[in-house]
Each structure stands twice: as C-alpha cells, then as structure tokens.
Amino acid sequence: MPESGEHNWPGDEFGSFLDRLGAREEESAHLLDRLPVIIYASELGENGRWRYVSPQVEEILGFKPEDFLSDPSLWARQVHPDDRLRALAVESHDALGNRDTRPVEYRMYTAAGRIVWMLDEAVLEPDAAGVPVWHGVLYDISERKTAEIDLQRSLAQQAVVARLGERALKNGDPEALMRDAVALIGELDGVERACIWEVARDGRRLNLRAGLDDTMLGSGRRISAGRESHAGTALDAGVPVIVPDWSAEERFTMPPAVRALGASSSLAVLIDGKDRPFGVLDVHSGERGRFDPKDVPFLEASANVLADTFERHAADKALRHRVLHDALTGLPNRLSFVDSVDDALGRASVSGSPVGTLFLDLDHFKLINDSLGHHAGDALLRAVAPRLRSHLRPGDIVARFGGDEFGILIDRLADDAEAVAIAERVASAFAQPFSMQGVDHYVNASIGIAVARLADGGSTNAELLIRDADAAMYRAKEGGRNRSVLFDAEMRATAARRLETERDLRGAVEREELELRYQPIVNLRSGEVTGLEALVRWRHPTRGLLEPRDFVSIAEDSGLIEPIGRWVQDRAARQILEWHELRPDARPLDVAVNLSARQVAHRGLAANVAEVIARTGLDPVHLRLEITETVLVEESAAAIASLEALNELGVRLVLDDFGTGYSSLAYLNRFPFHALKIDRSFVDTLGVEQEGTAIVEAVIGMARALSLDVIAEGVEKEIQLDELRRLECDYGQGHLFHEALRAEEISRLIATDSLDYSGISSTR
Ligand code: C2E
Ligand code: MG
Ligand code: MG
C-alpha cells in the first residue's frame, strides 16, 4: 500500500510525469505495472469509454482491467452514492487542456463490496482525433482517509466532552445537563441518538431519563438491567458494550426503544457513582459497525461528566437538606421558612392574593421539659410536627424555628378570616392528648397570625411578616394562652413604633439624651426623707420627654438596657454623693436604682456595679438596687448568682413591685433582700377594700418577721398614709409626698431645708 500523502503531487510535476510516460513507451509500461496506483485513460463523461487501465486495478478494486474496458458504466456504478456528485463534477469540457485540475476524493466499492477511498488526479487532453480523454491516476488513500476521519471524529468528540464539561460547571442541574448531553452527543456524525438510562431503586430496570422523550412512552422507557440487554451488561459488568449490528446480534435482545430508533449499531457505557452506579449512557447509529473501541473513551468521558454532576448534585442536596432542616423533627428550619415566605411573597406580588404566616408556640412546654425530661420534650416536638402537617393543606409549609416554636406558611389566602379559620384548625391538632411515657398529656398552643396583603400596595418581607406573627403570638400568650390572635393594624403601628424607638435609642446614652428623676422615699414615722429612687427619662429629640414604659422594654429586648443601666447607676451614684456634700451633717441619703430582669440575668452586672462603686467612691450601703419580682419567678441560676454577688458587694437589694408576681413571702428568705416594696395596686386599696388592706397588713407582718424593711409605693392619698401608719409600714413614696423630681429641684429642696415631709411630723 502506498504511503498516504505522497500522492498529492502538484499538478505540474504530475504533468511532466505524463509527458515522460508518453516519451518513453517501453520503460514506462514497465514502470506502470510496478506503481501501487491505477493509471487510466478514459473518455469524458459519466459513462465515457475506458481506453486503458493498469493491472493494479485488480489488486485495489478487485476488477480486471477488461471489466472496465468492456463496461463504460462500471466506474460510475462503483462510486459511493454519497460521493457521486462530487466525483462527476469534473466531467466537463471546461477541464480540457487545464493542467491545474484539482484531484477529487471519493469512495468506491470494490468488487467484494468493501469501501476504498480513491484520490483521482487527471488531466483532460484531446487525442489525435480531438476526442477529450482523461489521463489519470487513482490512488488508494483509504488508510490516510480513515486516519483523517478518525482524527476528525475524535476532535468532534473532544469538543462534545469539553462543551459538556463547560455546561456542567455552569449549571449543575442534572436534568438540564442530561438534556444537553444527549443533544450534544446526538449531533456527532453518524450518531442517531444518545440516551441516558437510570438504574431503578430495585436495581432491576433501567429507566429512560433523556434522549427519547419525544418518541417513547410507557414500557418503551424501560430496559432490563440484566445481562440480556446491552445496557444492562454495561451496568452489570461495568464494561463498555458495542453492538456492531443489531440484525446479527445474538447476545442481547433489541429493546423496543432501540428498535423504534431504527438503530443498526449501538455502544453503551456505565455512568458510575461513588456508592452505586447511576445508570448507562448509550449511543445509536443507523449505520452498521458505526462504533468501535476508539469511540469508548469519548463516551466514557461524557459519562464521567454526568457522573460527577450527579454526584455533586446529590452532595449539594444532602448539604442543603442539612442546612435547611431541623434535625429533630425533619421539618424545614427557620432559614428555609424565611426563603419559602419570601418566595410566596414574590408570587403574591404578581397574583395579588394574600400570604399568611402563623407563629405557633406550645404552652408550658418548659414544664414538660423540666418535669419529664428533655427526651420527653423532644418526643413531644417530634409528635407535634406530623399533627400540624395533617391539619394543613398540601401547599402549606410547617417549619420548626427552634425550641417549641413553629412557623406555618399559608400560601394563597382569600382573606384574614380564612387565616384565622386555618389557625383554629391548627389549634384543633391539640385536641387529642399526646402520649408520653405511657401517660396522656394535653398540650395547647398559642398562635399568632399575620397576613400580608400586597394587593393594597403594601410591601413587606418574610422577616417582617414572621415578626408580626410573633408579636401576635405574644398577645395570645398575654391573653391567657391556648388561643390565636391576628396581628392587626394597631399592633402593626405599635411594632413599627417599637422598631423606630429602638433605632432612636441606639446612641441615646452617647448623645446624652437620658436624664434621671428622683423620687424621695419618706420614713413614715419621722417624715424624714431617707433616700431617693432614681427613675430614668429619655429626652427624645422629636417626641419630647419619654417615660420608662415608652422605652425600657424595648431597651431590654434589644440589649440596650445594659449600657443604659450602667449610665443610670453611674449618674445616680455621682448625684447622691453631691447631695451628701450639700448636707454634710445629715444622715447620708440612699439612692435606689432599678434593675430589669434582663439586667439581673446579665453576667457582668455585679462587676459593673463594683466598678461604679470604685469609680465614684460611694459607700455601697447607700446604693439600693430594686429588682422586680418576676426575676425570682424565673429563678434562673444566672439571676441568683447575680443577686448573691451583689449582696457580697455590700449593696442593698430591694424587691420591687411586691405582690404582682407569684413569689410567696416564705420563699423570700432564700434571697438576700434587705427590703420589699409593696406594689402600688395594693396601696390603692388601702382604706377602700377590706381584703386589700388585709393583704397589706399580712405582708407587713411577715416582712417584719423576716427582718425586711417595707416600703409602700404610689402613696397618693391621706387615707392611704393613715392606713400605712396604722399598719406600721416603715417607708413610703408617692405623689402625696413628692413626684419624681429633677435633680436641681431636689438640690433646691435640700438648700432650703425643705426635703422632709413635714406633714407627717406634724401629725405625730
Ligand atoms: P417602679 O420602680 O415601680 O417605679 C415607680 C414608678 O411609679 C415610677 O414611674 C414613679 O414615677 C411612679 N410613681 C411614683 N409615685 C406615684 C404615685 O403616687 N402614683 C402613681 N400613679 N405613680 C407613682 P416611672 O418613673 O414611670 O417608672 C416606671 C417603671 O420603670 C419603674 O417602676 C421601674 O420599674 C422602671 N424604671 C424606671 N427607671 C428605670 C431604670 O433606670 N432602669 C430600669 N431597668 N427600669 C427603670
Ligand atoms: Mg423601682
Ligand atoms: Mg415599683
């Protein structure tokens, strides 16, 4: 066989070769027989008569020279039909005398039906009689051509893998990638179709995932995963499977899908996975023998791109699941709930239908946790989840926010009333008891409802909506639990105002917007003022002077109470020292400062107070800290530790608002209190209600037994004062004596020696 490439002679060289042939007949005849090419001379035209063919034609095409000479149509018949037009294009008078004719490549069938690639290079010259005759050479370039085709094919295949890889990186969605893969591979020359088959869970079938979606229905979309199918073998044995000719195939039955394609040959490779194989990628061709082992690496590379993507997607999914779900109940968590609500709001902004969220909190969950243990608490939460679900519509979403809090998204609502109805339905999920450790427990929930109506031109986001539902839930708790409350316009206004206030409150200390008022505390026996309670005020830049009820709970919720508290303590301590100096001969005044529950629970409280004492030089016995009773109800370890540390410092602790909480007097001796303040609501009843008076009397009696001082707050009327004195209450404060006054006013009272409450002294 001739070496490929050597026969692409330039036209003029070839011309001179022919000239030499003509010139030296003898020698040339010998030469012609030895060249591995077919030399010919034939008349112009598709069926032009052949005048000469060199004997090599037999070796190359399997025909004898006589066959050509006797049958002028033989050549045209043996040319591959696809190449005929190209081969015949040169059969024209235009070529006459043109020595620069381009060589033509075409396929020919040998006598045995094999295909050989010919390079036909000829010049058209008139003979002596003026008849145009082709003088040409036919080279067998099959080998070069095959190599060329292989190269082209492999380049095209590489391009497919590269593009597939690129798409996989851009978009990790398996569905899209599978569609891309079958489309890209299907564009390759001679490839009719590519298909992706996924192995079923039971491992017995391969289900069509991509490639024939338009053509195949029902059972046609399945192939056996066993060795009787080509794909099943690729899956099971993990080796590529080539079916060169389905009509002669004996190992495998032809699946309906492949039959429907009219495939003649196929190639299948495994799409492997880390833990288990994903399935099979196969390609089909209408040509017999289209696929050979050279095609395997390409298809395997494509399968690997798919496998990587599937693997990554599965890992992503697992990770997402972990990030977006609550491990205990398997419900979506808050993060994913927020996403869902945002999605629903996005859709609602188009559709205009309201979106509802419910914020559900179990009542007295802490009690179950504390009395039955955390395992019981966890079991309860796990049992609540499916119950909530079963009381909702399919599209609604239940999430667990943490603790005993759940969120519910109600998509596509008609109106508020429907949201309320759904909340009631959800509440009915708790009508049946929960069985825990063999005992039935009835559990209730408080539910807050918030509805976003984007149709009214409103705008909101998930966080705001959830916060509204949370606020409504709080109302439900306040209202006595086991109920649902709809977040309304008034609550919205309050919430908005709170948010605004919180924003303004940041930096209020630095901007020196806080002030203290001082309310004198009077010794009810002597009328002497023994101390002052410092009460904070906030001079808001636009809203004027604000009272604690306008901002203290906001400060507590936002953590701003910490810096505010430090400022109050420092300011009050300095102020009281100033007044000590104003009256050096009198008994030093005490100053009382209020602490909220949150401050008491804060770890750094005692250290802060110690720092204030150290910095100002105030004797700690003159500093009183008023702590509201609710601190004791919660009885947190941190709060108790705080109280003990404060007591160690030598400051005096006063239990404020006594009677509003649940603490019993007996319980009080467990805490290091020095005094208690009877709440204003009891003082109000004095002399009016017998029962109230009796309570105050009992409190004073028991406090005495516990060696606690008693202070009555909110003393407004003479009759109250009379009663308090009759009951031998030690101290009192209230408008009857003084309102909370500015520091300058107190200073003025001191300067004029009129701070005492002379009214008492005179009656005594
Ligand atoms: P509290 O400690 O029980 O303070 C007594 C409240 O009753 C004060 O209200 C005082 O002005 C008011 N009051 C005094 N005498 C009478 C009276 O005869 N009749 C009536 N109707 N009210 C009287 P204020 O200043 O609005 O303080 C309210 C609450 O805010 C305080 O209750 C205290 O719990 C809290 N608070 C005040 N200042 C601070 C502070 O610096 N830090 C913290 N954490 N809480 C504070
Ligand atoms: Mg107080
Ligand atoms: Mg009070």
PDB file of N, CA, C and O and ligand atoms in Angstrom, residues 626 656-657 677 679 713, ligand 3:
ATOM      1  N   GLU A 626     -33.202  47.975  93.041  1.00  0.00           N
ATOM      2  CA  GLU A 626     -34.585  47.492  93.046  1.00  0.00           C
ATOM      3  C   GLU A 626     -34.767  46.482  91.925  1.00  0.00           C
ATOM      4  O   GLU A 626     -34.510  46.778  90.761  1.00  0.00           O
ATOM      5  N   ASP A 656     -38.872  44.846  94.301  1.00  0.00           N
ATOM      6  CA  ASP A 656     -39.793  45.877  93.812  1.00  0.00           C
ATOM      7  C   ASP A 656     -41.129  45.257  93.409  1.00  0.00           C
ATOM      8  O   ASP A 656     -41.201  44.059  93.122  1.00  0.00           O
ATOM      9  N   ASP A 657     -42.164  46.069  93.395  1.00  0.00           N
ATOM     10  CA  ASP A 657     -43.478  45.658  92.892  1.00  0.00           C
ATOM     11  C   ASP A 657     -43.992  44.389  93.557  1.00  0.00           C
ATOM     12  O   ASP A 657     -44.603  43.538  92.907  1.00  0.00           O
ATOM     13  N   LYS A 677     -40.875  46.338  98.421  1.00  0.00           N
ATOM     14  CA  LYS A 677     -41.770  47.446  98.107  1.00  0.00           C
ATOM     15  C   LYS A 677     -43.124  46.873  97.770  1.00  0.00           C
ATOM     16  O   LYS A 677     -43.256  46.051  96.864  1.00  0.00           O
ATOM     17  N   ASP A 679     -46.494  46.817  96.041  1.00  0.00           N
ATOM     18  CA  ASP A 679     -46.899  47.393  94.767  1.00  0.00           C
ATOM     19  C   ASP A 679     -48.034  48.396  94.937  1.00  0.00           C
ATOM     20  O   ASP A 679     -48.888  48.259  95.812  1.00  0.00           O
ATOM     21  N   GLU A 713     -45.302  51.944  97.800  1.00  0.00           N
ATOM     22  CA  GLU A 713     -45.128  52.865  96.672  1.00  0.00           C
ATOM     23  C   GLU A 713     -46.485  53.340  96.184  1.00  0.00           C
ATOM     24  O   GLU A 713     -47.508  52.694  96.397  1.00  0.00           O
TER      25      GLU A 713
HETATM   26 MG    MG B   3     -42.426  49.577  91.735  1.00  0.00          MG
END
